[in-house]
mmCIF file with all atom_site columns, C-alpha atoms in Angstrom:
data_model
loop_
_atom_site.group_PDB
_atom_site.id
_atom_site.type_symbol
_atom_site.label_atom_id
_atom_site.label_alt_id
_atom_site.label_comp_id
_atom_site.label_asym_id
_atom_site.label_entity_id
_atom_site.label_seq_id
_atom_site.pdbx_PDB_ins_code
_atom_site.Cartn_x
_atom_site.Cartn_y
_atom_site.Cartn_z
_atom_site.occupancy
_atom_site.B_iso_or_equiv
_atom_site.pdbx_formal_charge
_atom_site.auth_seq_id
_atom_site.auth_comp_id
_atom_site.auth_asym_id
_atom_site.auth_atom_id
_atom_site.pdbx_PDB_model_num
ATOM 1   C CA . MET A 1 1   ? -23.692 135.492 -123.893 1.00 49.00 ? 565 MET A CA 1
ATOM 2   C CA . LEU A 1 2   ? -24.953 136.104 -120.379 1.00 42.00 ? 566 LEU A CA 1
ATOM 3   C CA . LEU A 1 3   ? -22.208 138.692 -119.868 1.00 43.00 ? 567 LEU A CA 1
ATOM 4   C CA . LEU A 1 4   ? -23.441 140.604 -122.910 1.00 46.00 ? 568 LEU A CA 1
ATOM 5   C CA . LEU A 1 5   ? -27.014 140.657 -121.609 1.00 44.00 ? 569 LEU A CA 1
ATOM 6   C CA . LEU A 1 6   ? -26.086 141.525 -118.013 1.00 40.00 ? 570 LEU A CA 1
ATOM 7   C CA . PRO A 1 7   ? -26.068 145.334 -118.541 1.00 44.00 ? 571 PRO A CA 1
ATOM 8   C CA . LEU A 1 8   ? -29.525 145.138 -120.149 1.00 45.00 ? 572 LEU A CA 1
ATOM 9   C CA . ILE A 1 9   ? -30.908 143.014 -117.324 1.00 45.00 ? 573 ILE A CA 1
ATOM 10  C CA . ILE A 1 10  ? -29.473 145.274 -114.609 1.00 45.00 ? 574 ILE A CA 1
ATOM 11  C CA . GLY A 1 11  ? -30.595 148.415 -116.444 1.00 48.00 ? 575 GLY A CA 1
ATOM 12  C CA . SER A 1 12  ? -34.168 147.191 -116.683 1.00 48.00 ? 576 SER A CA 1
ATOM 13  C CA . CYS A 1 13  ? -34.254 146.577 -112.913 1.00 48.00 ? 577 CYS A CA 1
ATOM 14  C CA . LEU A 1 14  ? -33.177 150.110 -112.010 1.00 47.00 ? 578 LEU A CA 1
ATOM 15  C CA . PRO A 1 15  ? -35.833 152.765 -111.314 1.00 48.00 ? 579 PRO A CA 1
ATOM 16  C CA . GLN A 1 16  ? -36.787 154.776 -114.378 1.00 51.00 ? 580 GLN A CA 1
ATOM 17  C CA . THR A 1 17  ? -35.864 158.455 -114.326 1.00 48.00 ? 581 THR A CA 1
ATOM 18  C CA . ASP A 1 18  ? -36.746 161.472 -116.404 1.00 49.00 ? 582 ASP A CA 1
ATOM 19  C CA . LYS A 1 19  ? -35.316 160.687 -119.851 1.00 49.00 ? 583 LYS A CA 1
ATOM 20  C CA . LYS A 1 20  ? -35.056 164.345 -120.927 1.00 46.00 ? 584 LYS A CA 1
ATOM 21  C CA . PRO A 1 21  ? -31.490 165.461 -121.562 1.00 47.00 ? 585 PRO A CA 1
ATOM 22  C CA . ARG A 1 22  ? -30.218 167.889 -118.924 1.00 45.00 ? 586 ARG A CA 1
ATOM 23  C CA . SER A 1 23  ? -30.250 170.833 -121.339 1.00 45.00 ? 587 SER A CA 1
ATOM 24  C CA . LYS A 1 24  ? -33.981 170.338 -122.075 1.00 48.00 ? 588 LYS A CA 1
ATOM 25  C CA . ARG A 1 25  ? -35.156 170.149 -118.460 1.00 44.00 ? 589 ARG A CA 1
ATOM 26  C CA . PRO A 1 26  ? -36.806 173.299 -117.096 1.00 45.00 ? 590 PRO A CA 1
ATOM 27  C CA . LEU A 1 27  ? -34.515 175.171 -114.744 1.00 45.00 ? 591 LEU A CA 1
ATOM 28  C CA . ALA A 1 28  ? -35.553 175.642 -111.148 1.00 51.00 ? 592 ALA A CA 1
ATOM 29  C CA . PRO A 1 29  ? -35.693 179.247 -109.993 1.00 60.00 ? 593 PRO A CA 1
ATOM 30  C CA . PRO A 1 30  ? -32.622 180.461 -108.110 1.00 80.00 ? 594 PRO A CA 1
ATOM 31  C CA . VAL A 1 31  ? -33.293 180.456 -104.348 1.00 86.00 ? 595 VAL A CA 1
ATOM 32  C CA . ALA A 1 32  ? -31.248 181.156 -101.201 1.00 86.00 ? 596 ALA A CA 1
ATOM 33  C CA . ILE A 1 33  ? -32.495 180.273 -97.715  1.00 89.00 ? 597 ILE A CA 1
ATOM 34  C CA . GLU A 1 34  ? -30.900 181.642 -94.555  1.00 88.00 ? 598 GLU A CA 1
ATOM 35  C CA . HIS A 1 35  ? -31.785 180.892 -90.955  1.00 90.00 ? 599 HIS A CA 1
ATOM 36  C CA . TYR A 1 36  ? -30.680 183.869 -88.911  1.00 88.00 ? 600 TYR A CA 1
ATOM 37  C CA . ARG A 1 37  ? -31.488 184.276 -85.257  1.00 91.00 ? 601 ARG A CA 1
ATOM 38  C CA . ASP A 1 38  ? -35.270 183.714 -85.050  1.00 93.00 ? 602 ASP A CA 1
ATOM 39  C CA . LEU A 1 39  ? -35.909 184.349 -88.742  1.00 94.00 ? 603 LEU A CA 1
ATOM 40  C CA . GLU A 1 40  ? -36.008 182.251 -91.880  1.00 94.00 ? 604 GLU A CA 1
ATOM 41  C CA . ILE A 1 41  ? -35.218 184.476 -94.848  1.00 93.00 ? 605 ILE A CA 1
ATOM 42  C CA . VAL A 1 42  ? -35.873 183.188 -98.369  1.00 92.00 ? 606 VAL A CA 1
ATOM 43  C CA . PHE A 1 43  ? -34.545 185.088 -101.380 1.00 93.00 ? 607 PHE A CA 1
ATOM 44  C CA . ALA A 1 44  ? -35.925 183.939 -104.739 1.00 90.00 ? 608 ALA A CA 1
ATOM 45  C CA . ILE A 1 45  ? -35.662 185.061 -108.344 1.00 89.00 ? 609 ILE A CA 1
ATOM 46  C CA . SER A 1 46  ? -38.495 184.380 -110.787 1.00 83.00 ? 610 SER A CA 1
ATOM 47  C CA . GLY A 1 47  ? -37.781 183.419 -114.371 1.00 69.00 ? 611 GLY A CA 1
ATOM 48  C CA . GLY A 1 48  ? -35.195 180.694 -113.742 1.00 63.00 ? 612 GLY A CA 1
ATOM 49  C CA . TRP A 1 49  ? -31.467 180.835 -114.401 1.00 65.00 ? 613 TRP A CA 1
ATOM 50  C CA . LYS A 1 50  ? -31.928 182.122 -117.937 1.00 70.00 ? 614 LYS A CA 1
ATOM 51  C CA . PRO A 1 51  ? -34.857 184.548 -117.999 1.00 67.00 ? 615 PRO A CA 1
ATOM 52  C CA . ASP A 1 52  ? -36.326 185.594 -121.326 1.00 68.00 ? 616 ASP A CA 1
ATOM 53  C CA . ARG A 1 53  ? -34.959 188.959 -122.465 1.00 71.00 ? 617 ARG A CA 1
ATOM 54  C CA . ARG A 1 54  ? -38.488 190.309 -122.924 1.00 73.00 ? 618 ARG A CA 1
ATOM 55  C CA . GLN A 1 55  ? -39.648 189.562 -119.402 1.00 79.00 ? 619 GLN A CA 1
ATOM 56  C CA . GLU A 1 56  ? -39.086 191.342 -116.138 1.00 84.00 ? 620 GLU A CA 1
ATOM 57  C CA . VAL A 1 57  ? -37.089 189.504 -113.506 1.00 87.00 ? 621 VAL A CA 1
ATOM 58  C CA . GLY A 1 58  ? -38.836 189.309 -110.150 1.00 89.00 ? 622 GLY A CA 1
ATOM 59  C CA . PHE A 1 59  ? -37.044 189.351 -106.817 1.00 92.00 ? 623 PHE A CA 1
ATOM 60  C CA . LYS A 1 60  ? -38.744 188.260 -103.621 1.00 94.00 ? 624 LYS A CA 1
ATOM 61  C CA . LEU A 1 61  ? -37.750 188.155 -99.966  1.00 94.00 ? 625 LEU A CA 1
ATOM 62  C CA . VAL A 1 62  ? -39.927 186.166 -97.580  1.00 95.00 ? 626 VAL A CA 1
ATOM 63  C CA . ILE A 1 63  ? -39.103 186.722 -93.916  1.00 96.00 ? 627 ILE A CA 1
ATOM 64  C CA . ARG A 1 64  ? -40.735 184.336 -91.455  1.00 97.00 ? 628 ARG A CA 1
ATOM 65  C CA . ASN A 1 65  ? -40.603 184.351 -87.664  1.00 96.00 ? 629 ASN A CA 1
ATOM 66  C CA . THR A 1 66  ? -39.597 180.804 -86.689  1.00 97.00 ? 630 THR A CA 1
ATOM 67  C CA . SER A 1 67  ? -39.616 181.437 -82.949  1.00 96.00 ? 631 SER A CA 1
ATOM 68  C CA . ASP A 1 68  ? -42.459 180.996 -80.484  1.00 97.00 ? 632 ASP A CA 1
ATOM 69  C CA . LYS A 1 69  ? -42.386 184.684 -79.547  1.00 97.00 ? 633 LYS A CA 1
ATOM 70  C CA . THR A 1 70  ? -43.276 187.965 -81.265  1.00 97.00 ? 634 THR A CA 1
ATOM 71  C CA . ILE A 1 71  ? -40.377 189.776 -82.933  1.00 95.00 ? 635 ILE A CA 1
ATOM 72  C CA . GLU A 1 72  ? -40.262 193.514 -83.536  1.00 96.00 ? 636 GLU A CA 1
ATOM 73  C CA . LEU A 1 73  ? -38.174 194.539 -86.539  1.00 95.00 ? 637 LEU A CA 1
ATOM 74  C CA . LYS A 1 74  ? -36.965 198.153 -86.633  1.00 94.00 ? 638 LYS A CA 1
ATOM 75  C CA . TRP A 1 75  ? -35.391 200.277 -89.341  1.00 93.00 ? 639 TRP A CA 1
ATOM 76  C CA . PRO A 1 76  ? -33.898 203.772 -88.890  1.00 92.00 ? 640 PRO A CA 1
ATOM 77  C CA . SER A 1 77  ? -35.612 204.907 -92.131  1.00 92.00 ? 641 SER A CA 1
ATOM 78  C CA . ALA A 1 78  ? -38.258 203.695 -94.581  1.00 92.00 ? 642 ALA A CA 1
ATOM 79  C CA . LYS A 1 79  ? -35.590 201.696 -96.460  1.00 92.00 ? 643 LYS A CA 1
ATOM 80  C CA . THR A 1 80  ? -36.116 198.076 -95.377  1.00 92.00 ? 644 THR A CA 1
ATOM 81  C CA . HIS A 1 81  ? -34.122 196.225 -98.037  1.00 94.00 ? 645 HIS A CA 1
ATOM 82  C CA . ASP A 1 82  ? -32.174 196.451 -101.264 1.00 95.00 ? 646 ASP A CA 1
ATOM 83  C CA . PHE A 1 83  ? -31.536 194.328 -104.359 1.00 95.00 ? 647 PHE A CA 1
ATOM 84  C CA . ILE A 1 84  ? -28.233 194.651 -106.235 1.00 95.00 ? 648 ILE A CA 1
ATOM 85  C CA . VAL A 1 85  ? -27.413 193.268 -109.710 1.00 94.00 ? 649 VAL A CA 1
ATOM 86  C CA . ARG A 1 86  ? -23.743 192.897 -110.687 1.00 95.00 ? 650 ARG A CA 1
ATOM 87  C CA . ASN A 1 87  ? -22.230 191.913 -114.019 1.00 93.00 ? 651 ASN A CA 1
ATOM 88  C CA . ALA A 1 88  ? -19.606 189.164 -114.446 1.00 92.00 ? 652 ALA A CA 1
ATOM 89  C CA . ASN A 1 89  ? -16.860 191.659 -113.506 1.00 94.00 ? 653 ASN A CA 1
ATOM 90  C CA . GLY A 1 90  ? -18.567 192.480 -110.206 1.00 94.00 ? 654 GLY A CA 1
ATOM 91  C CA . LYS A 1 91  ? -19.647 195.965 -111.288 1.00 96.00 ? 655 LYS A CA 1
ATOM 92  C CA . ILE A 1 92  ? -23.055 197.098 -110.024 1.00 96.00 ? 656 ILE A CA 1
ATOM 93  C CA . VAL A 1 93  ? -25.332 197.583 -113.038 1.00 96.00 ? 657 VAL A CA 1
ATOM 94  C CA . TRP A 1 94  ? -28.606 198.018 -111.156 1.00 96.00 ? 658 TRP A CA 1
ATOM 95  C CA . ARG A 1 95  ? -29.544 198.799 -107.575 1.00 96.00 ? 659 ARG A CA 1
ATOM 96  C CA . TRP A 1 96  ? -33.180 198.870 -106.513 1.00 95.00 ? 660 TRP A CA 1
ATOM 97  C CA . SER A 1 97  ? -32.664 201.762 -104.067 1.00 94.00 ? 661 SER A CA 1
ATOM 98  C CA . LYS A 1 98  ? -30.756 204.031 -106.475 1.00 94.00 ? 662 LYS A CA 1
ATOM 99  C CA . ASP A 1 99  ? -32.543 207.335 -107.032 1.00 88.00 ? 663 ASP A CA 1
ATOM 100 C CA . LYS A 1 100 ? -35.222 206.496 -104.445 1.00 88.00 ? 664 LYS A CA 1
ATOM 101 C CA . ALA A 1 101 ? -35.948 208.860 -101.592 1.00 88.00 ? 665 ALA A CA 1
ATOM 102 C CA . PHE A 1 102 ? -36.727 207.203 -98.264  1.00 88.00 ? 666 PHE A CA 1
ATOM 103 C CA . ALA A 1 103 ? -38.515 208.890 -95.389  1.00 88.00 ? 667 ALA A CA 1
ATOM 104 C CA . GLN A 1 104 ? -36.053 209.437 -92.569  1.00 89.00 ? 668 GLN A CA 1
ATOM 105 C CA . ALA A 1 105 ? -38.612 208.373 -89.975  1.00 89.00 ? 669 ALA A CA 1
ATOM 106 C CA . SER A 1 106 ? -38.050 205.063 -88.234  1.00 89.00 ? 670 SER A CA 1
ATOM 107 C CA . LYS A 1 107 ? -40.178 202.094 -89.238  1.00 91.00 ? 671 LYS A CA 1
ATOM 108 C CA . THR A 1 108 ? -41.326 199.093 -87.186  1.00 93.00 ? 672 THR A CA 1
ATOM 109 C CA . LYS A 1 109 ? -42.833 195.764 -88.247  1.00 95.00 ? 673 LYS A CA 1
ATOM 110 C CA . THR A 1 110 ? -44.165 193.219 -85.749  1.00 96.00 ? 674 THR A CA 1
ATOM 111 C CA . LEU A 1 111 ? -43.971 189.548 -86.698  1.00 96.00 ? 675 LEU A CA 1
ATOM 112 C CA . LYS A 1 112 ? -45.940 187.152 -84.535  1.00 97.00 ? 676 LYS A CA 1
ATOM 113 C CA . SER A 1 113 ? -44.751 183.573 -84.150  1.00 97.00 ? 677 SER A CA 1
ATOM 114 C CA . GLY A 1 114 ? -45.030 181.801 -87.511  1.00 96.00 ? 678 GLY A CA 1
ATOM 115 C CA . SER A 1 115 ? -46.047 184.939 -89.408  1.00 97.00 ? 679 SER A CA 1
ATOM 116 C CA . LYS A 1 116 ? -44.168 186.359 -92.362  1.00 96.00 ? 680 LYS A CA 1
ATOM 117 C CA . MET A 1 117 ? -43.581 189.490 -94.380  1.00 96.00 ? 681 MET A CA 1
ATOM 118 C CA . VAL A 1 118 ? -43.000 189.517 -98.130  1.00 96.00 ? 682 VAL A CA 1
ATOM 119 C CA . ILE A 1 119 ? -40.945 192.053 -100.077 1.00 94.00 ? 683 ILE A CA 1
ATOM 120 C CA . LYS A 1 120 ? -41.097 192.051 -103.890 1.00 94.00 ? 684 LYS A CA 1
ATOM 121 C CA . SER A 1 121 ? -39.348 193.984 -106.610 1.00 93.00 ? 685 SER A CA 1
ATOM 122 C CA . ILE A 1 122 ? -39.007 193.862 -110.390 1.00 91.00 ? 686 ILE A CA 1
ATOM 123 C CA . TRP A 1 123 ? -35.915 194.347 -112.557 1.00 91.00 ? 687 TRP A CA 1
ATOM 124 C CA . ASP A 1 124 ? -36.709 195.262 -116.163 1.00 91.00 ? 688 ASP A CA 1
ATOM 125 C CA . GLN A 1 125 ? -33.210 194.145 -117.288 1.00 90.00 ? 689 GLN A CA 1
ATOM 126 C CA . LYS A 1 126 ? -32.106 197.741 -117.658 1.00 92.00 ? 690 LYS A CA 1
ATOM 127 C CA . THR A 1 127 ? -29.120 199.327 -115.959 1.00 93.00 ? 691 THR A CA 1
ATOM 128 C CA . ASN A 1 128 ? -29.481 202.234 -113.558 1.00 94.00 ? 692 ASN A CA 1
ATOM 129 C CA . ALA A 1 129 ? -28.441 204.394 -116.533 1.00 94.00 ? 693 ALA A CA 1
ATOM 130 C CA . GLY A 1 130 ? -31.563 203.201 -118.400 1.00 93.00 ? 694 GLY A CA 1
ATOM 131 C CA . LYS A 1 131 ? -29.778 201.013 -120.964 1.00 93.00 ? 695 LYS A CA 1
ATOM 132 C CA . THR A 1 132 ? -30.690 197.381 -121.651 1.00 89.00 ? 696 THR A CA 1
ATOM 133 C CA . ALA A 1 133 ? -28.306 195.111 -119.762 1.00 90.00 ? 697 ALA A CA 1
ATOM 134 C CA . PRO A 1 134 ? -26.145 193.229 -122.276 1.00 90.00 ? 698 PRO A CA 1
ATOM 135 C CA . ARG A 1 135 ? -26.114 189.451 -122.610 1.00 88.00 ? 699 ARG A CA 1
ATOM 136 C CA . GLY A 1 136 ? -24.010 187.712 -120.025 1.00 88.00 ? 700 GLY A CA 1
ATOM 137 C CA . LYS A 1 137 ? -23.857 186.391 -116.501 1.00 90.00 ? 701 LYS A CA 1
ATOM 138 C CA . TYR A 1 138 ? -25.131 188.410 -113.566 1.00 90.00 ? 702 TYR A CA 1
ATOM 139 C CA . THR A 1 139 ? -25.345 187.936 -109.829 1.00 91.00 ? 703 THR A CA 1
ATOM 140 C CA . ILE A 1 140 ? -28.086 189.304 -107.627 1.00 92.00 ? 704 ILE A CA 1
ATOM 141 C CA . GLN A 1 141 ? -27.771 190.002 -103.933 1.00 94.00 ? 705 GLN A CA 1
ATOM 142 C CA . ALA A 1 142 ? -30.548 190.873 -101.521 1.00 94.00 ? 706 ALA A CA 1
ATOM 143 C CA . GLU A 1 143 ? -30.044 192.916 -98.381  1.00 94.00 ? 707 GLU A CA 1
ATOM 144 C CA . PHE A 1 144 ? -32.539 192.802 -95.525  1.00 93.00 ? 708 PHE A CA 1
ATOM 145 C CA . ILE A 1 145 ? -31.526 195.604 -93.180  1.00 92.00 ? 709 ILE A CA 1
ATOM 146 C CA . PRO A 1 146 ? -33.476 195.874 -89.911  1.00 93.00 ? 710 PRO A CA 1
ATOM 147 C CA . VAL A 1 147 ? -31.456 196.881 -86.857  1.00 93.00 ? 711 VAL A CA 1
ATOM 148 C CA . GLY A 1 148 ? -30.048 193.767 -85.174  1.00 88.00 ? 712 GLY A CA 1
ATOM 149 C CA . TYR A 1 149 ? -31.283 191.426 -87.921  1.00 87.00 ? 713 TYR A CA 1
ATOM 150 C CA . SER A 1 150 ? -29.388 192.766 -90.940  1.00 87.00 ? 714 SER A CA 1
ATOM 151 C CA . LYS A 1 151 ? -28.536 190.032 -93.447  1.00 89.00 ? 715 LYS A CA 1
ATOM 152 C CA . LYS A 1 152 ? -27.158 189.766 -96.995  1.00 90.00 ? 716 LYS A CA 1
ATOM 153 C CA . LEU A 1 153 ? -28.451 186.898 -99.132  1.00 87.00 ? 717 LEU A CA 1
ATOM 154 C CA . GLY A 1 154 ? -26.962 185.488 -102.283 1.00 86.00 ? 718 GLY A CA 1
ATOM 155 C CA . PRO A 1 155 ? -25.479 186.169 -104.606 1.00 86.00 ? 719 PRO A CA 1
ATOM 156 C CA . LEU A 1 156 ? -27.690 184.157 -106.936 1.00 87.00 ? 720 LEU A CA 1
ATOM 157 C CA . GLY A 1 157 ? -26.702 183.840 -110.575 1.00 81.00 ? 721 GLY A CA 1
ATOM 158 C CA . ILE A 1 158 ? -28.648 184.318 -113.776 1.00 81.00 ? 722 ILE A CA 1
ATOM 159 C CA . GLN A 1 159 ? -27.649 184.541 -117.412 1.00 82.00 ? 723 GLN A CA 1
ATOM 160 C CA . LEU A 1 160 ? -29.224 186.922 -119.898 1.00 82.00 ? 724 LEU A CA 1
ATOM 161 C CA . VAL A 1 161 ? -29.252 185.333 -123.346 1.00 73.00 ? 725 VAL A CA 1
ATOM 162 C CA . LYS A 1 162 ? -30.549 186.196 -126.847 1.00 65.00 ? 726 LYS A CA 1
#
């Protein structure tokens, strides 16, 4: 009899956890964190792994100076970054920089110790051709492209459903 009750006794002594089934738990937003030279670069996607088809998907890069000195970031043009969305076959369906004109003048950003810069963009779930992206799995890559600090982050995955 004791052997039959043993699993119940042991189970009641274990710490209680969230009883929600895995499929019902809210999904954490996809995030990638890179430590590169004196920078911490965080790439995040809003909307979770399965964003609603009616909402825009937000992309954010947060670049923080983790050193104790001031860093000067330089770009050869006004283009400081890019976001690229690929379908399950690896084909680019949307690129933030496509059809944008960037000033060909160099750009500089000074980051003091501990300070950060934030870059945000929105994807409306349409392709660069203007069509709604079909249901399926997609990967998103961020590119932060200052001279001497260039870094690719991701890819992070999402799935468009409904």
